[in-house]
mmCIF file of C-alpha atoms in Angstrom:
data_model
loop_
_atom_site.group_PDB
_atom_site.id
_atom_site.type_symbol
_atom_site.label_atom_id
_atom_site.label_comp_id
_atom_site.label_asym_id
_atom_site.label_seq_id
_atom_site.Cartn_x
_atom_site.Cartn_y
_atom_site.Cartn_z
ATOM 1 C CA GLN A 23 -33.608 86.746 -57.647
ATOM 2 C CA GLN A 24 -32.727 87.867 -61.208
ATOM 3 C CA GLN A 25 -29.139 86.647 -60.839
ATOM 4 C CA VAL A 26 -27.481 83.754 -62.505
ATOM 5 C CA LYS A 27 -24.270 82.634 -60.748
ATOM 6 C CA GLN A 28 -21.614 81.056 -62.883
ATOM 7 C CA SER A 29 -18.486 79.243 -61.955
ATOM 8 C CA PRO A 30 -15.580 78.788 -62.297
ATOM 9 C CA GLN A 31 -14.373 82.195 -63.430
ATOM 10 C CA SER A 32 -11.630 80.507 -65.408
ATOM 11 C CA LEU A 33 -10.827 76.901 -66.432
ATOM 12 C CA ILE A 34 -7.745 75.220 -67.921
ATOM 13 C CA VAL A 35 -8.146 71.830 -69.434
ATOM 14 C CA GLN A 36 -5.834 69.632 -71.469
ATOM 15 C CA LYS A 37 -6.751 68.593 -74.997
ATOM 16 C CA GLY A 38 -9.130 65.685 -74.956
ATOM 17 C CA GLY A 39 -10.354 66.369 -71.423
ATOM 18 C CA ILE A 40 -13.831 67.349 -70.215
ATOM 19 C CA SER A 41 -14.604 70.968 -69.474
ATOM 20 C CA ILE A 42 -17.508 71.541 -67.060
ATOM 21 C CA ILE A 43 -18.992 74.923 -66.336
ATOM 22 C CA ASN A 44 -21.747 75.383 -63.757
ATOM 23 C CA CYS A 45 -24.573 77.855 -63.261
ATOM 24 C CA ALA A 46 -27.241 78.332 -60.576
ATOM 25 C CA TYR A 47 -30.337 80.482 -60.455
ATOM 26 C CA GLU A 48 -33.130 81.458 -57.994
ATOM 27 C CA ASN A 49 -35.988 82.583 -60.138
ATOM 28 C CA THR A 50 -38.237 79.634 -60.863
ATOM 29 C CA ALA A 51 -40.026 81.676 -63.545
ATOM 30 C CA PHE A 52 -36.935 81.343 -65.853
ATOM 31 C CA ASP A 53 -38.055 79.316 -68.799
ATOM 32 C CA TYR A 54 -35.114 78.975 -71.181
ATOM 33 C CA PHE A 55 -31.416 78.429 -70.511
ATOM 34 C CA PRO A 56 -28.965 79.155 -73.334
ATOM 35 C CA TRP A 57 -25.265 78.916 -73.371
ATOM 36 C CA TYR A 58 -23.225 81.333 -75.467
ATOM 37 C CA GLN A 59 -19.581 81.125 -76.715
ATOM 38 C CA GLN A 60 -17.612 84.293 -77.179
ATOM 39 C CA PHE A 61 -14.212 84.480 -78.877
ATOM 40 C CA PRO A 62 -11.978 87.519 -78.295
ATOM 41 C CA GLY A 63 -13.148 90.492 -80.370
ATOM 42 C CA LYS A 64 -16.413 88.769 -81.408
ATOM 43 C CA GLY A 65 -19.941 88.820 -80.264
ATOM 44 C CA PRO A 66 -21.510 85.940 -78.209
ATOM 45 C CA ALA A 67 -22.851 83.134 -80.229
ATOM 46 C CA LEU A 68 -25.482 80.656 -79.140
ATOM 47 C CA LEU A 69 -23.941 77.238 -78.526
ATOM 48 C CA ILE A 70 -26.797 75.196 -77.106
ATOM 49 C CA ALA A 71 -29.949 75.795 -75.109
ATOM 50 C CA ILE A 72 -32.354 73.828 -72.925
ATOM 51 C CA ARG A 73 -35.820 74.229 -71.463
ATOM 52 C CA PRO A 74 -36.623 73.284 -67.864
ATOM 53 C CA ASP A 75 -38.812 70.270 -68.862
ATOM 54 C CA VAL A 76 -35.750 68.435 -70.183
ATOM 55 C CA SER A 77 -32.952 67.185 -67.989
ATOM 56 C CA GLU A 78 -30.197 66.799 -70.602
ATOM 57 C CA LYS A 79 -29.514 68.088 -74.141
ATOM 58 C CA LYS A 80 -26.658 66.932 -76.277
ATOM 59 C CA GLU A 81 -25.331 68.478 -79.530
ATOM 60 C CA GLY A 82 -22.094 67.024 -80.754
ATOM 61 C CA ARG A 83 -19.468 67.370 -78.009
ATOM 62 C CA PHE A 84 -21.517 69.822 -76.069
ATOM 63 C CA THR A 85 -24.114 68.724 -73.332
ATOM 64 C CA ILE A 86 -26.312 70.693 -71.020
ATOM 65 C CA SER A 87 -27.383 68.967 -67.817
ATOM 66 C CA PHE A 88 -30.322 70.528 -66.098
ATOM 67 C CA ASN A 89 -31.453 69.946 -62.493
ATOM 68 C CA LYS A 90 -34.732 71.739 -62.019
ATOM 69 C CA SER A 91 -35.059 70.949 -58.262
ATOM 70 C CA ALA A 92 -31.590 72.216 -57.496
ATOM 71 C CA LYS A 93 -32.027 75.148 -59.837
ATOM 72 C CA GLN A 94 -28.664 74.399 -61.434
ATOM 73 C CA PHE A 95 -27.502 73.619 -64.940
ATOM 74 C CA SER A 96 -24.136 72.889 -66.424
ATOM 75 C CA LEU A 97 -22.303 72.775 -69.710
ATOM 76 C CA HIS A 98 -20.043 69.800 -70.477
ATOM 77 C CA ILE A 99 -17.661 70.011 -73.340
ATOM 78 C CA MET A 100 -16.319 66.520 -74.181
ATOM 79 C CA ASP A 101 -12.986 65.895 -75.881
ATOM 80 C CA SER A 102 -12.069 69.623 -75.397
ATOM 81 C CA GLN A 103 -10.103 71.062 -78.216
ATOM 82 C CA PRO A 104 -7.775 74.183 -78.420
ATOM 83 C CA GLY A 105 -10.393 75.696 -80.793
ATOM 84 C CA ASP A 106 -12.865 75.593 -77.912
ATOM 85 C CA SER A 107 -10.734 78.166 -75.960
ATOM 86 C CA ALA A 108 -13.147 81.040 -75.483
ATOM 87 C CA THR A 109 -15.378 82.653 -72.904
ATOM 88 C CA TYR A 110 -18.634 80.784 -72.154
ATOM 89 C CA PHE A 111 -21.701 82.476 -70.723
ATOM 90 C CA CYS A 112 -24.769 80.852 -69.294
ATOM 91 C CA ALA A 113 -27.977 82.655 -69.362
ATOM 92 C CA ALA A 114 -31.618 82.369 -68.257
ATOM 93 C CA ARG A 115 -34.731 84.000 -69.771
ATOM 94 C CA ASP A 116 -37.265 85.635 -67.469
ATOM 95 C CA SER A 117 -41.059 86.135 -67.993
ATOM 96 C CA SER A 118 -40.426 89.342 -69.898
ATOM 97 C CA TYR A 119 -38.236 87.483 -72.320
ATOM 98 C CA LYS A 120 -35.142 89.174 -70.948
ATOM 99 C CA LEU A 121 -31.950 87.227 -70.953
ATOM 100 C CA ILE A 122 -29.959 87.328 -67.650
ATOM 101 C CA PHE A 123 -26.370 86.355 -68.207
ATOM 102 C CA GLY A 124 -23.847 84.748 -65.868
ATOM 103 C CA SER A 125 -20.521 86.314 -65.299
ATOM 104 C CA GLY A 126 -18.631 84.142 -67.779
ATOM 105 C CA THR A 127 -16.046 81.447 -67.656
ATOM 106 C CA ARG A 128 -12.816 81.869 -69.611
ATOM 107 C CA LEU A 129 -11.829 78.392 -70.855
ATOM 108 C CA LEU A 130 -8.294 77.569 -72.043
ATOM 109 C CA VAL A 131 -7.654 74.201 -73.676
ATOM 110 C CA ARG A 132 -3.957 73.329 -73.700
ATOM 111 C CA PRO A 133 -2.617 71.283 -76.630
ATOM 112 C CA ASP B 23 -23.571 88.575 -95.939
ATOM 113 C CA THR B 24 -23.129 89.665 -92.267
ATOM 114 C CA ALA B 25 -26.215 88.909 -90.196
ATOM 115 C CA VAL B 26 -26.007 91.646 -87.545
ATOM 116 C CA SER B 27 -23.587 94.432 -88.288
ATOM 117 C CA GLN B 28 -22.460 97.425 -86.217
ATOM 118 C CA THR B 29 -20.630 100.605 -86.947
ATOM 119 C CA PRO B 30 -18.111 101.716 -85.938
ATOM 120 C CA LYS B 31 -16.199 98.768 -84.543
ATOM 121 C CA TYR B 32 -14.058 101.099 -82.433
ATOM 122 C CA LEU B 33 -14.881 104.520 -81.071
ATOM 123 C CA VAL B 34 -12.512 106.649 -79.044
ATOM 124 C CA THR B 35 -13.874 109.949 -77.817
ATOM 125 C CA GLN B 36 -13.542 112.495 -75.034
ATOM 126 C CA MET B 37 -15.803 113.048 -72.022
ATOM 127 C CA GLY B 38 -18.742 115.253 -72.666
ATOM 128 C CA ASN B 39 -19.056 114.368 -76.429
ATOM 129 C CA ASP B 40 -22.085 112.938 -77.998
ATOM 130 C CA LYS B 41 -21.742 109.793 -80.166
ATOM 131 C CA SER B 42 -23.830 107.224 -82.030
ATOM 132 C CA ILE B 43 -23.490 103.507 -82.712
ATOM 133 C CA LYS B 44 -25.435 102.012 -85.629
ATOM 134 C CA CYS B 45 -26.801 98.462 -85.946
ATOM 135 C CA GLU B 46 -28.326 96.774 -88.867
ATOM 136 C CA GLN B 47 -29.594 93.158 -89.263
ATOM 137 C CA ASN B 48 -30.514 91.404 -92.491
ATOM 138 C CA LEU B 49 -32.146 88.361 -90.904
ATOM 139 C CA GLY B 50 -35.650 89.674 -91.210
ATOM 140 C CA HIS B 51 -35.990 89.689 -87.431
ATOM 141 C CA ASP B 52 -38.502 91.912 -85.707
ATOM 142 C CA THR B 53 -36.758 92.301 -82.301
ATOM 143 C CA MET B 54 -33.569 94.107 -81.659
ATOM 144 C CA TYR B 55 -31.410 94.633 -78.534
ATOM 145 C CA TRP B 56 -28.602 96.629 -77.124
ATOM 146 C CA TYR B 57 -26.241 95.059 -74.573
ATOM 147 C CA LYS B 58 -23.355 96.484 -72.660
ATOM 148 C CA GLN B 59 -20.310 94.331 -71.798
ATOM 149 C CA ASP B 60 -18.083 95.904 -69.154
ATOM 150 C CA SER B 61 -14.376 95.407 -68.637
ATOM 151 C CA LYS B 62 -14.991 92.316 -66.554
ATOM 152 C CA LYS B 63 -16.989 90.763 -69.476
ATOM 153 C CA PHE B 64 -20.286 91.132 -67.641
ATOM 154 C CA LEU B 65 -23.073 91.320 -70.235
ATOM 155 C CA LYS B 66 -26.173 93.240 -69.395
ATOM 156 C CA ILE B 67 -29.230 94.180 -71.615
ATOM 157 C CA MET B 68 -29.927 97.909 -71.966
ATOM 158 C CA PHE B 69 -32.905 98.167 -74.408
ATOM 159 C CA SER B 70 -35.012 95.969 -76.723
ATOM 160 C CA TYR B 71 -37.332 96.976 -79.546
ATOM 161 C CA ASN B 72 -40.047 94.801 -81.081
ATOM 162 C CA ASN B 73 -41.455 96.044 -84.348
ATOM 163 C CA LYS B 74 -39.950 99.564 -83.630
ATOM 164 C CA GLU B 75 -41.619 99.625 -80.260
ATOM 165 C CA LEU B 76 -39.537 99.873 -77.067
ATOM 166 C CA ILE B 77 -40.184 96.800 -74.972
ATOM 167 C CA ILE B 78 -37.300 96.576 -72.510
ATOM 168 C CA ASN B 79 -35.776 99.696 -71.005
ATOM 169 C CA GLU B 80 -33.369 98.789 -68.071
ATOM 170 C CA THR B 81 -32.134 101.285 -65.601
ATOM 171 C CA VAL B 82 -29.966 103.028 -68.061
ATOM 172 C CA PRO B 83 -29.022 106.755 -67.726
ATOM 173 C CA ASN B 84 -31.263 108.848 -69.928
ATOM 174 C CA ARG B 85 -28.081 109.997 -71.749
ATOM 175 C CA PHE B 86 -28.520 106.824 -73.712
ATOM 176 C CA SER B 87 -31.297 106.959 -76.267
ATOM 177 C CA PRO B 88 -32.157 104.161 -78.669
ATOM 178 C CA LYS B 89 -33.807 104.859 -81.959
ATOM 179 C CA SER B 90 -35.371 102.350 -84.339
ATOM 180 C CA PRO B 91 -36.058 103.889 -87.756
ATOM 181 C CA ASP B 92 -37.354 100.482 -88.974
ATOM 182 C CA LYS B 93 -37.280 96.838 -88.019
ATOM 183 C CA ALA B 94 -33.833 96.238 -89.412
ATOM 184 C CA HIS B 95 -32.053 99.064 -87.740
ATOM 185 C CA LEU B 96 -31.497 100.014 -84.145
ATOM 186 C CA ASN B 97 -29.136 102.901 -83.271
ATOM 187 C CA LEU B 98 -27.854 103.983 -79.924
ATOM 188 C CA HIS B 99 -27.172 107.569 -79.280
ATOM 189 C CA ILE B 100 -25.125 108.582 -76.175
ATOM 190 C CA ASN B 101 -25.083 112.198 -74.883
ATOM 191 C CA SER B 102 -22.491 113.719 -72.647
ATOM 192 C CA LEU B 103 -20.213 110.689 -72.536
ATOM 193 C CA GLU B 104 -18.644 109.744 -69.153
ATOM 194 C CA LEU B 105 -15.579 107.604 -68.405
ATOM 195 C CA GLY B 106 -17.843 104.863 -67.071
ATOM 196 C CA ASP B 107 -19.485 104.506 -70.422
ATOM 197 C CA SER B 108 -16.283 102.858 -71.729
ATOM 198 C CA ALA B 109 -17.359 99.258 -72.622
ATOM 199 C CA VAL B 110 -18.134 97.029 -75.534
ATOM 200 C CA TYR B 111 -21.689 97.569 -76.871
ATOM 201 C CA PHE B 112 -23.419 94.669 -78.657
ATOM 202 C CA CYS B 113 -26.416 94.733 -80.789
ATOM 203 C CA ALA B 114 -28.440 91.660 -81.192
ATOM 204 C CA SER B 115 -31.639 90.586 -82.922
ATOM 205 C CA SER B 116 -34.205 87.746 -82.796
ATOM 206 C CA GLN B 117 -37.421 86.654 -84.505
ATOM 207 C CA ALA B 118 -39.986 87.571 -81.893
ATOM 208 C CA ARG B 119 -39.204 88.288 -78.272
ATOM 209 C CA GLN B 120 -38.626 84.599 -77.466
ATOM 210 C CA GLY B 121 -36.459 83.820 -80.482
ATOM 211 C CA GLU B 122 -32.811 82.902 -80.434
ATOM 212 C CA GLN B 123 -30.732 86.121 -80.216
ATOM 213 C CA TYR B 124 -27.947 86.730 -82.766
ATOM 214 C CA PHE B 125 -25.224 89.125 -81.684
ATOM 215 C CA GLY B 126 -23.297 91.632 -83.698
ATOM 216 C CA PRO B 127 -19.490 91.937 -83.564
ATOM 217 C CA GLY B 128 -19.558 94.757 -80.960
ATOM 218 C CA THR B 129 -18.464 98.378 -80.764
ATOM 219 C CA ARG B 130 -15.627 99.054 -78.319
ATOM 220 C CA LEU B 131 -16.204 102.534 -76.882
ATOM 221 C CA THR B 132 -13.398 104.196 -75.052
ATOM 222 C CA VAL B 133 -14.026 107.498 -73.362
ATOM 223 C CA THR B 134 -10.923 109.470 -72.345
#
């Protein structure tokens, strides 16, 4: 119940394309869903986050879509750029404020 | 003007040794965390402190002992290191338990 399942494990997209990463969860007590971006040799950095009372949040080229009934959320990266190549993690926060991370998606954007 | 810093960045040591990793944040946050990222990139919380009080203690071997001398520092001491302890350890901080978490650059620990 504390798991967050993330897919795909890796993703290759052409420059200018849309990158889509999906996550699913079981615990309905999760109340906050952030996405983190991690470059090689660096720590994860918060990219965008959403709360379950909102179905979509957009910040620049990054959009989270949230489907509460399906217990799924996804990250869309529009107009993907080579600089977006990184590992992306979804996460969910439980009632003890603990972040449960997905297994990560390695994104490669080809020029 | 680094927000969350960790030392050392790399740590190579032999099995059975004891080592420490230090973490400092200059964001004025009151909550700090230690995470472990394994070779498959899986990121899992180990400990969390709020105002120097331990609030999250996952099922981590008691060879791992966190210490928070003040709100800006959270150190991780590991006794009797084992091969399976090899990983990247991240420190993070947030303002309050529900605040956005800021991660440090990580410490890559290799146990030989």
